[in-house]
Every structure is written in C-alpha cells, then in structure tokens.
PDB file of C-alpha atoms in Angstrom:
ATOM      1  CA  GLN A 705      14.673  11.134  -7.704  1.00  0.00           C
ATOM      2  CA  VAL A 706      12.617   8.586  -5.785  1.00  0.00           C
ATOM      3  CA  GLN A 707      12.186   4.828  -6.122  1.00  0.00           C
ATOM      4  CA  LEU A 708      10.017   2.663  -4.411  1.00  0.00           C
ATOM      5  CA  VAL A 709      10.383  -1.132  -3.518  1.00  0.00           C
ATOM      6  CA  GLU A 710       7.439  -3.141  -2.261  1.00  0.00           C
ATOM      7  CA  SER A 711       7.823  -6.359  -0.455  1.00  0.00           C
ATOM      8  CA  GLY A 712       5.642  -8.827   1.729  1.00  0.00           C
ATOM      9  CA  GLY A 713       3.608 -10.369  -0.675  1.00  0.00           C
ATOM     10  CA  GLY A 714       2.596 -14.126  -1.344  1.00  0.00           C
ATOM     11  CA  LEU A 715      -0.006 -16.983  -1.158  1.00  0.00           C
ATOM     12  CA  VAL A 716      -2.217 -17.185   2.006  1.00  0.00           C
ATOM     13  CA  GLN A 717      -5.349 -19.247   2.917  1.00  0.00           C
ATOM     14  CA  ALA A 718      -8.703 -17.017   3.526  1.00  0.00           C
ATOM     15  CA  GLY A 719      -8.736 -15.835   6.816  1.00  0.00           C
ATOM     16  CA  GLY A 720      -4.744 -15.615   6.943  1.00  0.00           C
ATOM     17  CA  SER A 721      -2.617 -12.314   7.442  1.00  0.00           C
ATOM     18  CA  LEU A 722      -0.018 -10.348   5.489  1.00  0.00           C
ATOM     19  CA  ARG A 723       2.302  -7.475   6.246  1.00  0.00           C
ATOM     20  CA  LEU A 724       3.247  -5.489   3.200  1.00  0.00           C
ATOM     21  CA  SER A 725       6.355  -2.789   3.083  1.00  0.00           C
ATOM     22  CA  CYS A 726       7.189  -0.027   0.861  1.00  0.00           C
ATOM     23  CA  ALA A 727      10.786   1.274   1.123  1.00  0.00           C
ATOM     24  CA  ALA A 728      11.509   4.497  -0.296  1.00  0.00           C
ATOM     25  CA  SER A 729      14.682   6.245  -1.499  1.00  0.00           C
ATOM     26  CA  GLY A 730      14.919   9.900  -1.476  1.00  0.00           C
ATOM     27  CA  SER A 731      15.008  12.951   0.580  1.00  0.00           C
ATOM     28  CA  ILE A 732      10.969  13.667   0.507  1.00  0.00           C
ATOM     29  CA  PHE A 733       9.450  10.686   2.292  1.00  0.00           C
ATOM     30  CA  ARG A 734       8.937  12.337   5.382  1.00  0.00           C
ATOM     31  CA  ILE A 735       6.864  15.167   4.191  1.00  0.00           C
ATOM     32  CA  SER A 736       4.981  12.970   1.435  1.00  0.00           C
ATOM     33  CA  PHE A 737       1.243  11.548   1.197  1.00  0.00           C
ATOM     34  CA  MET A 738       1.422   7.562   0.737  1.00  0.00           C
ATOM     35  CA  GLY A 739      -0.944   5.384  -0.368  1.00  0.00           C
ATOM     36  CA  TRP A 740      -1.574   1.650  -1.454  1.00  0.00           C
ATOM     37  CA  TYR A 741      -3.392   0.430  -4.577  1.00  0.00           C
ATOM     38  CA  ARG A 742      -4.167  -2.707  -6.173  1.00  0.00           C
ATOM     39  CA  GLN A 743      -5.142  -4.219  -9.326  1.00  0.00           C
ATOM     40  CA  ALA A 744      -6.653  -7.423  -9.890  1.00  0.00           C
ATOM     41  CA  PRO A 745      -6.535  -8.819 -13.583  1.00  0.00           C
ATOM     42  CA  GLY A 746      -8.723  -7.292 -15.888  1.00  0.00           C
ATOM     43  CA  LYS A 747      -9.831  -4.682 -13.152  1.00  0.00           C
ATOM     44  CA  GLU A 748      -8.501  -0.768 -13.282  1.00  0.00           C
ATOM     45  CA  ARG A 749      -6.212  -0.124 -10.138  1.00  0.00           C
ATOM     46  CA  GLU A 750      -8.251   1.216  -7.013  1.00  0.00           C
ATOM     47  CA  LEU A 751      -7.079   2.825  -3.899  1.00  0.00           C
ATOM     48  CA  VAL A 752      -6.931   0.783  -0.909  1.00  0.00           C
ATOM     49  CA  ALA A 753      -5.464   3.022   1.972  1.00  0.00           C
ATOM     50  CA  THR A 754      -3.659   6.281   2.645  1.00  0.00           C
ATOM     51  CA  ILE A 755      -1.746   7.971   5.160  1.00  0.00           C
ATOM     52  CA  SER A 756      -0.221  11.698   5.457  1.00  0.00           C
ATOM     53  CA  SER A 757       2.951  13.022   6.720  1.00  0.00           C
ATOM     54  CA  VAL A 758       1.316  13.419  10.359  1.00  0.00           C
ATOM     55  CA  GLY A 759      -0.281   9.934  10.077  1.00  0.00           C
ATOM     56  CA  THR A 760      -4.107  10.812   9.280  1.00  0.00           C
ATOM     57  CA  THR A 761      -5.446   7.603   7.148  1.00  0.00           C
ATOM     58  CA  ASN A 762      -8.134   6.617   5.521  1.00  0.00           C
ATOM     59  CA  TYR A 763      -9.349   3.317   3.749  1.00  0.00           C
ATOM     60  CA  VAL A 764     -11.783   1.958   1.321  1.00  0.00           C
ATOM     61  CA  ASP A 765     -15.112   0.865   2.370  1.00  0.00           C
ATOM     62  CA  SER A 766     -13.980  -2.941   1.542  1.00  0.00           C
ATOM     63  CA  VAL A 767     -10.922  -3.015   3.612  1.00  0.00           C
ATOM     64  CA  LYS A 768     -11.943  -1.200   6.532  1.00  0.00           C
ATOM     65  CA  GLY A 769     -11.654  -3.015  10.002  1.00  0.00           C
ATOM     66  CA  ARG A 770      -9.110  -5.623   8.368  1.00  0.00           C
ATOM     67  CA  PHE A 771      -6.405  -3.658   7.000  1.00  0.00           C
ATOM     68  CA  THR A 772      -4.196  -1.052   8.851  1.00  0.00           C
ATOM     69  CA  ILE A 773      -1.613   1.512   6.759  1.00  0.00           C
ATOM     70  CA  SER A 774       1.197   3.041   9.015  1.00  0.00           C
ATOM     71  CA  ARG A 775       4.322   4.553   8.342  1.00  0.00           C
ATOM     72  CA  ASP A 776       8.151   4.948   9.863  1.00  0.00           C
ATOM     73  CA  ASN A 777       9.766   8.172   8.927  1.00  0.00           C
ATOM     74  CA  ALA A 778      12.980   7.076  10.589  1.00  0.00           C
ATOM     75  CA  LYS A 779      12.800   4.065   7.894  1.00  0.00           C
ATOM     76  CA  ASN A 780      11.423   5.848   4.994  1.00  0.00           C
ATOM     77  CA  THR A 781       8.925   2.891   4.499  1.00  0.00           C
ATOM     78  CA  VAL A 782       5.126   2.663   4.756  1.00  0.00           C
ATOM     79  CA  TYR A 783       3.455  -0.675   5.844  1.00  0.00           C
ATOM     80  CA  LEU A 784       0.069  -2.193   4.933  1.00  0.00           C
ATOM     81  CA  GLN A 785      -1.082  -4.882   7.724  1.00  0.00           C
ATOM     82  CA  MET A 786      -3.806  -7.073   6.100  1.00  0.00           C
ATOM     83  CA  ASN A 787      -5.941  -9.325   8.179  1.00  0.00           C
ATOM     84  CA  SER A 788      -8.619 -11.663   7.673  1.00  0.00           C
ATOM     85  CA  LEU A 789      -7.924 -11.706   4.165  1.00  0.00           C
ATOM     86  CA  LYS A 790     -10.423 -12.906   1.388  1.00  0.00           C
ATOM     87  CA  PRO A 791     -10.035 -14.006  -2.140  1.00  0.00           C
ATOM     88  CA  GLU A 792     -11.491 -10.722  -3.245  1.00  0.00           C
ATOM     89  CA  ASP A 793      -8.089  -9.299  -1.760  1.00  0.00           C
ATOM     90  CA  THR A 794      -6.357 -11.058  -4.609  1.00  0.00           C
ATOM     91  CA  ALA A 795      -4.390  -8.201  -6.711  1.00  0.00           C
ATOM     92  CA  VAL A 796      -0.986  -6.629  -7.635  1.00  0.00           C
ATOM     93  CA  TYR A 797      -0.565  -4.350  -4.752  1.00  0.00           C
ATOM     94  CA  TYR A 798       1.144  -0.908  -5.720  1.00  0.00           C
ATOM     95  CA  CYS A 799       2.820   1.750  -3.276  1.00  0.00           C
ATOM     96  CA  LYS A 800       2.496   5.354  -4.343  1.00  0.00           C
ATOM     97  CA  LEU A 801       4.345   8.544  -2.883  1.00  0.00           C
ATOM     98  CA  HIS A 802       2.906  11.983  -3.518  1.00  0.00           C
ATOM     99  CA  LYS A 803       4.527  15.239  -3.548  1.00  0.00           C
ATOM    100  CA  PHE A 804       3.840  17.616  -6.428  1.00  0.00           C
ATOM    101  CA  ILE A 805       3.611  14.388  -8.650  1.00  0.00           C
ATOM    102  CA  ASP A 806       3.094  10.687  -8.176  1.00  0.00           C
ATOM    103  CA  TYR A 807       6.011   8.168  -7.866  1.00  0.00           C
ATOM    104  CA  TRP A 808       5.208   4.172  -8.078  1.00  0.00           C
ATOM    105  CA  GLY A 809       6.531   1.090  -7.055  1.00  0.00           C
ATOM    106  CA  ARG A 810       6.511  -2.114  -9.369  1.00  0.00           C
ATOM    107  CA  GLY A 811       4.156  -3.903  -7.206  1.00  0.00           C
ATOM    108  CA  THR A 812       4.126  -7.021  -5.112  1.00  0.00           C
ATOM    109  CA  GLN A 813       1.435 -10.140  -5.870  1.00  0.00           C
ATOM    110  CA  VAL A 814      -0.752 -11.074  -3.011  1.00  0.00           C
ATOM    111  CA  THR A 815      -2.607 -14.086  -3.863  1.00  0.00           C
ATOM    112  CA  VAL A 816      -5.608 -15.597  -1.259  1.00  0.00           C
ATOM    113  CA  SER A 817      -6.900 -19.301  -1.826  1.00  0.00           C
ATOM    114  CA  SER A 818     -10.240 -20.405  -0.755  1.00  0.00           C
TER     115      SER A 818
END
C-alpha cells in the first residue's frame, strides 16, 4: 500500500551540504512516524533522525547540530537537510515510515570526499 522514494543523494566535498527528500505514496503519511537511517559498507543500518506526526524530532548524537529532519504533510514528503558533511557520513540513506509496521525506501547514496 505504501511506497517510499528517496532522492537528493550525490557526491560532495567535506564541509558541504545536501538535502535528501523522501516522497511517500498512500494515505497514511500524515499520521505516520517517519525516520531517516543510513548504512555504510560492512556496517549495520543505524538511525539518523526521526520526526513524529506533529513534528517532534530526535537525532543520533553524531549528527546533532548538523542535520535537520522536517516534513511537509501536504506533499507527503520528509526531508533531511545535511550540513557540514564529513567523510564519516558516507552511506546509503534510507527513508522509513512506521504505522503498525515499517515501510522502507530503496535508499539514496551519499558520498563525502576528503
């Protein structure tokens, strides 16, 4: 019922910025809990940021002060603004929607060069 499509990834130099988008199909986006996760080669997937249906946000310590998660319910879209990027941020970034069960996008690659 739900499909998620991430976009906005790419290659950027350390200190640069990227804005990721996740567009959701279906009718449950407005009342759903959303999150961004990332997975680097050889590592397990980790939580990056979450946002509730009313806009309450949380972040993993390593991105606090650099990343901002937001949502536009009218557009069924969640965003991740990433500033002051570091090589350690290199990973595939995934969007997740939670409503009773989890729905995942296919991911978008973010590569940060030194």
